[in-house]
Short mmCIF file of C-alpha atoms and ligand atoms in Angstrom, two decimals:
data_model
loop_
_atom_site.label_atom_id
_atom_site.label_comp_id
_atom_site.label_asym_id
_atom_site.label_seq_id
_atom_site.Cartn_x
_atom_site.Cartn_y
_atom_site.Cartn_z
CA UNK A 910 -0.17 -0.05 -0.14
CA UNK A 911 1.42 3.56 -0.67
CA UNK A 912 1.63 5.38 2.70
CA UNK A 913 3.74 8.47 3.53
CA UNK A 914 6.95 6.43 3.94
CA UNK A 915 6.55 5.11 0.08
CA UNK A 916 9.55 6.35 -2.02
CA UNK A 917 9.86 5.90 -5.74
CA UNK A 918 11.86 4.66 -8.82
CA UNK A 919 11.35 6.37 -12.28
CA UNK A 920 11.82 5.69 -15.88
CA UNK A 921 12.95 8.98 -17.50
CA UNK A 922 12.87 9.63 -21.36
CA UNK A 923 11.27 10.91 -24.43
CA UNK A 924 8.93 9.05 -25.04
CA UNK A 925 8.07 6.61 -22.25
CA UNK A 926 4.66 5.72 -23.10
CA UNK A 927 5.40 2.70 -24.72
CA UNK A 928 7.34 1.50 -21.99
CA UNK A 929 6.39 -1.79 -19.73
CA UNK A 930 9.22 -0.83 -16.92
CA UNK A 931 6.32 0.19 -14.78
CA UNK A 932 4.33 -3.07 -15.28
CA UNK A 933 7.37 -5.08 -14.86
CA UNK A 934 9.01 -3.41 -11.85
CA UNK A 935 5.77 -3.03 -9.92
CA UNK A 936 5.07 -6.71 -10.22
CA UNK A 937 8.53 -7.41 -8.76
CA UNK A 938 8.11 -4.59 -6.12
CA UNK A 939 4.90 -6.07 -4.93
CA UNK A 940 6.31 -9.47 -4.86
CA UNK A 941 9.08 -8.51 -2.72
CA UNK A 942 7.02 -6.60 -0.21
CA UNK A 943 9.28 -3.29 -0.83
CA UNK A 944 7.65 0.31 0.00
CA UNK A 945 8.54 1.53 -3.32
CA UNK A 946 6.50 2.45 -6.43
CA UNK A 947 7.71 2.66 -9.84
CA UNK A 948 6.63 5.02 -12.73
CA UNK A 949 7.42 6.59 -16.09
CA UNK A 950 8.31 10.29 -16.52
CA UNK A 951 7.90 11.87 -19.70
CA UNK A 952 10.93 14.71 -20.01
CA UNK A 953 11.34 16.80 -22.83
CA UNK A 954 14.97 17.13 -24.41
CA UNK A 955 15.80 20.52 -22.97
CA UNK A 956 14.35 19.89 -19.41
CA UNK A 957 16.47 16.71 -18.66
CA UNK A 958 18.94 18.64 -16.30
CA UNK A 959 16.13 20.58 -14.32
CA UNK A 960 14.02 17.55 -13.81
CA UNK A 961 16.94 15.27 -12.73
CA UNK A 962 18.29 17.94 -10.18
CA UNK A 963 14.64 18.16 -8.97
CA UNK A 964 14.53 14.53 -8.30
CA UNK A 965 17.57 14.72 -6.24
CA UNK A 966 15.68 16.75 -3.45
CA UNK A 967 12.65 14.30 -3.15
CA UNK A 968 12.04 10.71 -2.02
CA UNK A 969 13.29 9.35 -5.23
CA UNK A 970 15.67 6.19 -4.78
CA UNK A 971 16.68 5.56 -8.42
CA UNK A 972 16.05 5.96 -12.19
CA UNK A 973 16.19 4.32 -15.15
CA UNK A 974 17.10 6.25 -18.41
CA UNK A 975 16.23 5.75 -21.49
CA UNK A 976 16.05 7.24 -24.88
CA UNK A 977 17.38 9.92 -25.73
CA UNK A 978 19.30 10.56 -22.30
CA UNK A 979 21.57 7.64 -21.86
CA UNK A 980 24.80 9.31 -23.09
CA UNK A 981 23.59 12.54 -21.47
CA UNK A 982 23.44 10.69 -18.15
CA UNK A 983 26.82 9.95 -17.94
CA UNK A 984 27.92 13.74 -17.05
CA UNK A 985 25.67 13.85 -14.12
CA UNK A 986 26.93 11.03 -11.92
CA UNK A 987 29.72 11.53 -9.01
CA UNK A 988 30.46 7.74 -9.42
CA UNK A 989 30.23 5.56 -12.51
CA UNK A 990 30.56 1.87 -12.72
CA UNK A 991 33.37 0.24 -14.85
CA UNK A 992 31.07 -1.11 -17.22
CA UNK A 993 29.15 2.40 -17.68
CA UNK A 994 32.51 3.68 -18.14
CA UNK A 995 33.60 1.28 -20.82
CA UNK A 996 30.58 2.10 -23.07
CA UNK A 997 29.98 5.73 -22.00
CA UNK A 998 26.18 5.13 -21.63
CA UNK A 999 24.27 4.76 -18.47
CA UNK A 1000 20.68 3.35 -17.96
CA UNK A 1001 20.28 3.32 -14.31
CA UNK A 1002 21.06 5.79 -11.52
CA UNK A 1003 21.03 5.45 -8.04
CA UNK A 1004 20.80 8.48 -5.34
CA UNK A 1005 23.34 8.63 -2.51
CA UNK A 1006 22.98 9.95 0.76
CA UNK A 1007 24.88 13.01 0.23
CA UNK A 1008 22.78 13.81 -2.84
CA UNK A 1009 24.74 12.68 -5.69
CA UNK A 1010 24.09 10.00 -8.50
CA UNK A 1011 25.96 6.86 -8.98
CA UNK A 1012 25.58 5.18 -12.39
CA UNK A 1013 25.64 1.96 -14.08
CA UNK A 1014 24.59 0.10 -17.00
CA UNK A 1015 22.64 -3.17 -17.07
CA UNK A 1016 21.88 -2.87 -20.71
CA UNK A 1017 25.15 -4.76 -21.78
CA UNK A 1018 24.08 -7.90 -19.58
CA UNK A 1019 20.57 -7.71 -20.45
CA UNK A 1020 21.35 -7.74 -24.37
CA UNK A 1021 23.59 -10.59 -24.10
CA UNK A 1022 20.90 -12.57 -22.25
CA UNK A 1023 18.84 -13.70 -25.33
CA UNK A 1024 21.73 -14.77 -27.39
CA UNK A 1025 24.15 -15.98 -24.65
CA UNK A 1026 23.56 -19.61 -25.71
CA UNK A 1027 24.30 -19.10 -29.42
CA UNK A 1028 27.48 -19.66 -30.65
CA UNK A 1029 28.48 -16.62 -32.26
CA UNK A 1030 32.20 -16.39 -32.03
CA UNK A 1031 33.85 -15.49 -35.01
CA UNK A 1032 30.70 -14.36 -36.64
CA UNK A 1033 29.49 -11.19 -38.33
CA UNK A 1034 27.23 -8.79 -37.12
CA UNK A 1035 25.64 -5.53 -37.88
CA UNK A 1036 24.18 -2.80 -35.42
CA UNK A 1037 21.68 -0.47 -36.79
CA UNK A 1038 22.16 3.06 -35.06
CA UNK A 1039 24.78 4.71 -32.92
CA UNK A 1040 22.86 5.67 -29.80
CA UNK A 1041 23.07 4.32 -25.97
CA UNK A 1042 21.69 1.07 -26.75
CA UNK A 1043 23.93 0.69 -29.79
CA UNK A 1044 26.81 1.23 -27.24
CA UNK A 1045 25.69 -1.61 -24.72
CA UNK A 1046 25.20 -3.82 -28.07
CA UNK A 1047 28.48 -3.27 -29.21
CA UNK A 1048 30.17 -4.10 -25.86
CA UNK A 1049 27.78 -7.26 -25.96
CA UNK A 1050 29.39 -8.36 -29.20
CA UNK A 1051 32.81 -7.85 -28.17
CA UNK A 1052 32.17 -9.97 -24.98
CA UNK A 1053 30.91 -12.79 -27.22
CA UNK A 1054 34.11 -12.43 -29.45
CA UNK A 1055 32.45 -11.62 -32.96
CA UNK A 1056 34.72 -10.91 -35.80
CA UNK A 1057 33.27 -8.23 -37.47
CA UNK A 1058 30.72 -5.54 -35.75
CA UNK A 1059 29.82 -3.23 -38.26
CA UNK A 1060 27.64 -0.06 -36.98
CA UNK A 1061 25.42 1.74 -39.48
CA UNK A 1062 23.99 5.00 -38.85
CA UNK A 1063 22.29 7.71 -40.40
CA UNK A 1064 24.36 10.27 -38.66
CA UNK A 1065 28.09 10.96 -39.63
CA UNK A 1066 29.22 12.92 -36.90
CA UNK A 1067 27.69 10.66 -34.18
CA UNK A 1068 29.43 7.59 -35.78
CA UNK A 1069 32.51 9.02 -35.69
CA UNK A 1070 32.35 9.92 -32.06
CA UNK A 1071 30.91 6.33 -31.50
CA UNK A 1072 33.84 4.67 -33.41
CA UNK A 1073 36.39 6.58 -31.60
CA UNK A 1074 35.10 5.29 -28.25
CA UNK A 1075 35.79 1.77 -29.62
CA UNK A 1076 38.87 2.29 -31.51
CA UNK A 1077 40.80 -0.15 -29.33
CA UNK A 1078 38.85 -2.98 -30.94
CA UNK A 1079 39.91 -4.14 -34.40
CA UNK A 1080 36.37 -5.90 -34.81
CA UNK A 1081 34.29 -2.60 -34.77
CA UNK A 1082 33.73 -0.56 -37.83
CA UNK A 1083 31.29 1.87 -39.39
CA UNK A 1084 29.39 2.61 -42.25
CA UNK A 1085 26.71 5.36 -43.19
CA UNK A 1086 23.23 3.90 -43.99
CA UNK A 1087 23.22 5.41 -47.26
CA UNK A 1088 26.31 3.71 -48.55
CA UNK A 1089 25.84 0.96 -51.23
CA UNK A 1090 28.12 -1.21 -49.35
CA UNK A 1091 25.44 -1.95 -46.81
CA UNK A 1092 23.91 -4.51 -49.27
CA UNK A 1093 26.98 -6.81 -49.31
CA UNK A 1094 27.27 -6.16 -45.26
CA UNK A 1095 23.44 -7.34 -44.72
CA UNK A 1096 24.09 -10.25 -47.04
CA UNK A 1097 26.98 -11.43 -45.26
CA UNK A 1098 25.99 -10.94 -41.74
CA UNK A 1099 25.09 -13.64 -39.42
CA UNK A 1100 23.57 -11.34 -36.80
CA UNK A 1101 21.81 -8.07 -37.53
CA UNK A 1102 20.62 -5.91 -34.25
CA UNK A 1103 18.20 -3.01 -34.39
CA UNK A 1104 19.11 -0.56 -31.97
CA UNK A 1105 17.08 2.55 -33.60
CA UNK A 1106 13.60 3.39 -32.44
CA UNK A 1107 11.83 2.62 -35.84
CA UNK A 1108 8.75 0.41 -35.15
CA UNK A 1109 8.28 1.35 -31.72
CA UNK A 1110 5.02 2.23 -30.69
CA UNK A 1111 4.59 5.93 -30.12
CA UNK A 1112 7.80 6.94 -31.63
CA UNK A 1113 7.15 9.63 -34.15
CA UNK A 1114 7.23 7.53 -37.14
CA UNK A 1115 5.10 5.02 -38.61
CA UNK A 1116 4.81 1.58 -37.00
CA UNK A 1117 5.17 -0.18 -40.43
CA UNK A 1118 8.19 1.61 -41.00
CA UNK A 1119 11.54 -0.58 -41.43
CA UNK A 1120 14.91 0.93 -40.34
CA UNK A 1121 16.77 2.99 -43.13
CA UNK A 1122 13.81 2.04 -45.35
CA UNK A 1123 12.52 -1.07 -47.30
CA UNK A 1124 15.30 -1.07 -49.84
CA UNK A 1125 17.83 -1.24 -47.58
CA UNK A 1126 16.73 -4.93 -46.53
CA UNK A 1127 16.73 -6.34 -50.20
CA UNK A 1128 19.66 -8.51 -49.60
CA UNK A 1129 18.71 -10.09 -46.18
CA UNK A 1130 18.69 -13.98 -46.39
CA UNK A 1131 17.35 -16.69 -44.20
CA UNK A 1132 20.87 -17.65 -42.50
CA UNK A 1133 20.73 -14.46 -40.70
CA UNK A 1134 19.47 -13.98 -36.99
CA UNK A 1135 17.62 -10.65 -36.72
CA UNK A 1136 17.49 -9.15 -33.18
CA UNK A 1137 15.10 -5.88 -32.60
CA UNK A 1138 15.59 -4.38 -29.39
CA UNK A 1139 12.11 -2.88 -29.52
CA UNK A 1140 9.62 -5.11 -27.26
CA UNK A 1141 6.48 -2.94 -27.98
CA UNK A 1142 5.28 -3.98 -30.16
CA UNK A 1143 6.75 -7.38 -29.71
CA UNK A 1144 6.69 -7.87 -33.38
CA UNK A 1145 7.99 -5.04 -35.27
CA UNK A 1146 7.63 -4.53 -38.86
CA UNK A 1147 11.46 -5.55 -39.30
CA UNK A 1148 10.84 -8.82 -37.19
CA UNK A 1149 7.82 -9.58 -39.52
CA UNK A 1150 9.76 -9.32 -42.59
CA UNK A 1151 12.73 -11.12 -41.33
CA UNK A 1152 10.37 -14.20 -40.11
CA UNK A 1153 8.82 -14.34 -43.57
CA UNK A 1154 12.43 -14.58 -45.04
CA UNK A 1155 13.04 -17.70 -42.69
CA UNK A 1156 15.29 -15.81 -40.23
CA UNK A 1157 15.41 -16.82 -36.77
CA UNK A 1158 14.16 -13.57 -34.90
CA UNK A 1159 14.57 -12.44 -31.57
CA UNK A 1160 12.63 -9.32 -29.93
CA UNK A 1161 13.61 -6.87 -27.21
CA UNK A 1162 11.15 -8.48 -24.40
CA UNK A 1163 14.19 -10.83 -22.58
CA UNK A 1164 16.32 -8.09 -22.71
CA UNK A 1165 14.06 -5.62 -20.91
CA UNK A 1166 13.54 -8.33 -18.29
CA UNK A 1167 16.94 -9.23 -17.89
CA UNK A 1168 18.29 -5.51 -17.84
CA UNK A 1169 15.29 -4.33 -15.34
CA UNK A 1170 16.15 -7.19 -12.94
CA UNK A 1171 19.67 -6.04 -12.82
CA UNK A 1172 18.43 -2.37 -12.14
CA UNK A 1173 16.24 -3.64 -9.26
CA UNK A 1174 19.31 -5.19 -7.74
CA UNK A 1175 21.23 -2.32 -8.03
CA UNK A 1176 18.94 0.08 -6.17
CA UNK A 1177 17.67 -2.44 -3.75
CA UNK A 1178 20.86 -4.76 -3.12
CA UNK A 1179 18.48 -7.64 -3.27
CA UNK A 1180 20.27 -10.45 -5.22
CA UNK A 1181 17.58 -12.92 -5.75
CA UNK A 1182 14.91 -10.64 -8.15
CA UNK A 1183 11.63 -12.69 -9.04
CA UNK A 1184 12.22 -12.48 -12.95
CA UNK A 1185 9.38 -14.94 -13.84
CA UNK A 1186 7.01 -12.51 -12.20
CA UNK A 1187 8.29 -9.83 -14.33
CA UNK A 1188 8.29 -11.72 -17.50
CA UNK A 1189 4.64 -12.81 -16.43
CA UNK A 1190 3.51 -9.24 -16.05
CA UNK A 1191 4.91 -8.04 -19.40
CA UNK A 1192 3.87 -11.15 -21.15
CA UNK A 1193 -0.07 -10.54 -19.93
CA UNK A 1194 0.37 -6.98 -21.56
CA UNK A 1195 1.92 -7.84 -24.77
P1 LIG B 1366 19.15 6.92 -28.50
O1 LIG B 1366 20.49 7.01 -27.57
O2 LIG B 1366 18.30 8.10 -28.83
O3 LIG B 1366 19.59 6.24 -29.83
C1 LIG B 1366 18.62 6.02 -30.95
C2 LIG B 1366 19.62 5.79 -32.35
O4 LIG B 1366 18.66 5.53 -33.43
C3 LIG B 1366 20.79 6.86 -32.64
O5 LIG B 1366 21.64 6.38 -33.41
C4 LIG B 1366 19.65 7.61 -33.75
O6 LIG B 1366 20.40 7.96 -34.76
C5 LIG B 1366 18.91 6.55 -34.37
N1 LIG B 1366 17.73 7.01 -34.94
C6 LIG B 1366 16.84 7.49 -34.47
N2 LIG B 1366 15.76 7.76 -35.33
C7 LIG B 1366 15.94 7.50 -36.39
C8 LIG B 1366 15.48 7.36 -37.67
N3 LIG B 1366 14.15 7.93 -38.07
N4 LIG B 1366 16.12 6.70 -38.65
C9 LIG B 1366 17.40 6.04 -38.52
N5 LIG B 1366 17.90 6.14 -36.97
C10 LIG B 1366 17.28 6.79 -36.17
O7 LIG B 1366 18.32 5.64 -28.11
P2 LIG B 1366 18.53 4.29 -27.23
O8 LIG B 1366 18.42 4.49 -26.03
O9 LIG B 1366 19.63 4.04 -27.81
O10 LIG B 1366 17.14 3.40 -27.39
C11 LIG B 1366 17.15 2.87 -28.86
C12 LIG B 1366 15.87 1.79 -29.16
O11 LIG B 1366 16.19 0.83 -28.00
C13 LIG B 1366 14.71 2.25 -28.29
O12 LIG B 1366 13.71 2.06 -29.16
C14 LIG B 1366 14.51 1.42 -26.86
O13 LIG B 1366 13.34 1.33 -26.44
C15 LIG B 1366 15.28 0.21 -27.36
N6 LIG B 1366 15.84 -0.21 -26.20
C16 LIG B 1366 15.41 -1.61 -25.75
C17 LIG B 1366 15.97 -1.96 -24.48
C18 LIG B 1366 15.09 -3.48 -24.19
O14 LIG B 1366 15.51 -3.80 -22.82
N7 LIG B 1366 14.66 -4.42 -24.80
C19 LIG B 1366 16.97 -1.34 -23.82
C20 LIG B 1366 17.76 -0.27 -24.67
C21 LIG B 1366 16.94 0.42 -25.67
P3 LIG B 1366 20.86 9.91 -34.45
O15 LIG B 1366 21.84 9.77 -33.56
O16 LIG B 1366 21.16 10.07 -35.82
O17 LIG B 1366 19.69 10.60 -33.83
#
């Protein structure tokens, strides 16, 4: 029951209306009997700093950070975990007693969870997008020892910055989305990961849309595994056309639960998080 001692956790992003984190986290919080509530805070891009500073002053225990603030959150923290430092993206913040933030990244482990049992060592991959989630995905693929990790992005300057941060890894390369080379890259790829929000519910594009347009996908073939980080809707247009081609498909729901469980553990220090309860809660919704 919410009472005068209840504190809160929240997701902050733009947009947040698609998010199933409140449903999943509140199910786990209820199961664990914690006096906490988790909700979503929509935040305009220019208001991020003001909102974050305000939250420090009230009974907020921690935050999840989503699109488009994962890189911005990096500059707010007094203390940053080694994995977040490595990828330069934060998806989880915790408030300290002296009103400072500690930050970590639970997306890298979350990302690896659904592909951890597939033998991907020495295989070729493509990551679409060069934002916060792409950083976690690239680190995940480095950990899983893929030989080729090609980041494809629409934005030249963001891509350059991204590649600079991973310059110590020979397997990580980049290419702009309008380069004809993408046909061969897609054809050769064992694993393609979408980290753009194209296809996500309530994102300001058509849900029927494909990342980088229909033509971009003409050389996709059935040997490729297609992993979309989007979980709402569960089957994006990209997953639908990939399944039709005969590809193995993976949606973002397992990653959602795996990263969410790690965040809840970070905020509460509880090791045994009820992931089955979280899964059940989102499956009911999806
Ligand atoms: P982000 O930091 O804003 O990055 C988004 C990336 O997508 C950027 O590279 C951006 O390019 C690109 N992009 C945006 N609109 C595009 C468009 N119309 N065409 C082509 N590229 C476009 O966001 P994020 O935090 O990485 O999140 C990305 C997606 O991953 C979201 O849908 C999010 O829900 C999902 N996600 C899911 C999980 C999960 O647990 N399943 C976890 C994390 C993220 P520019 O740099 O040019 O803007």
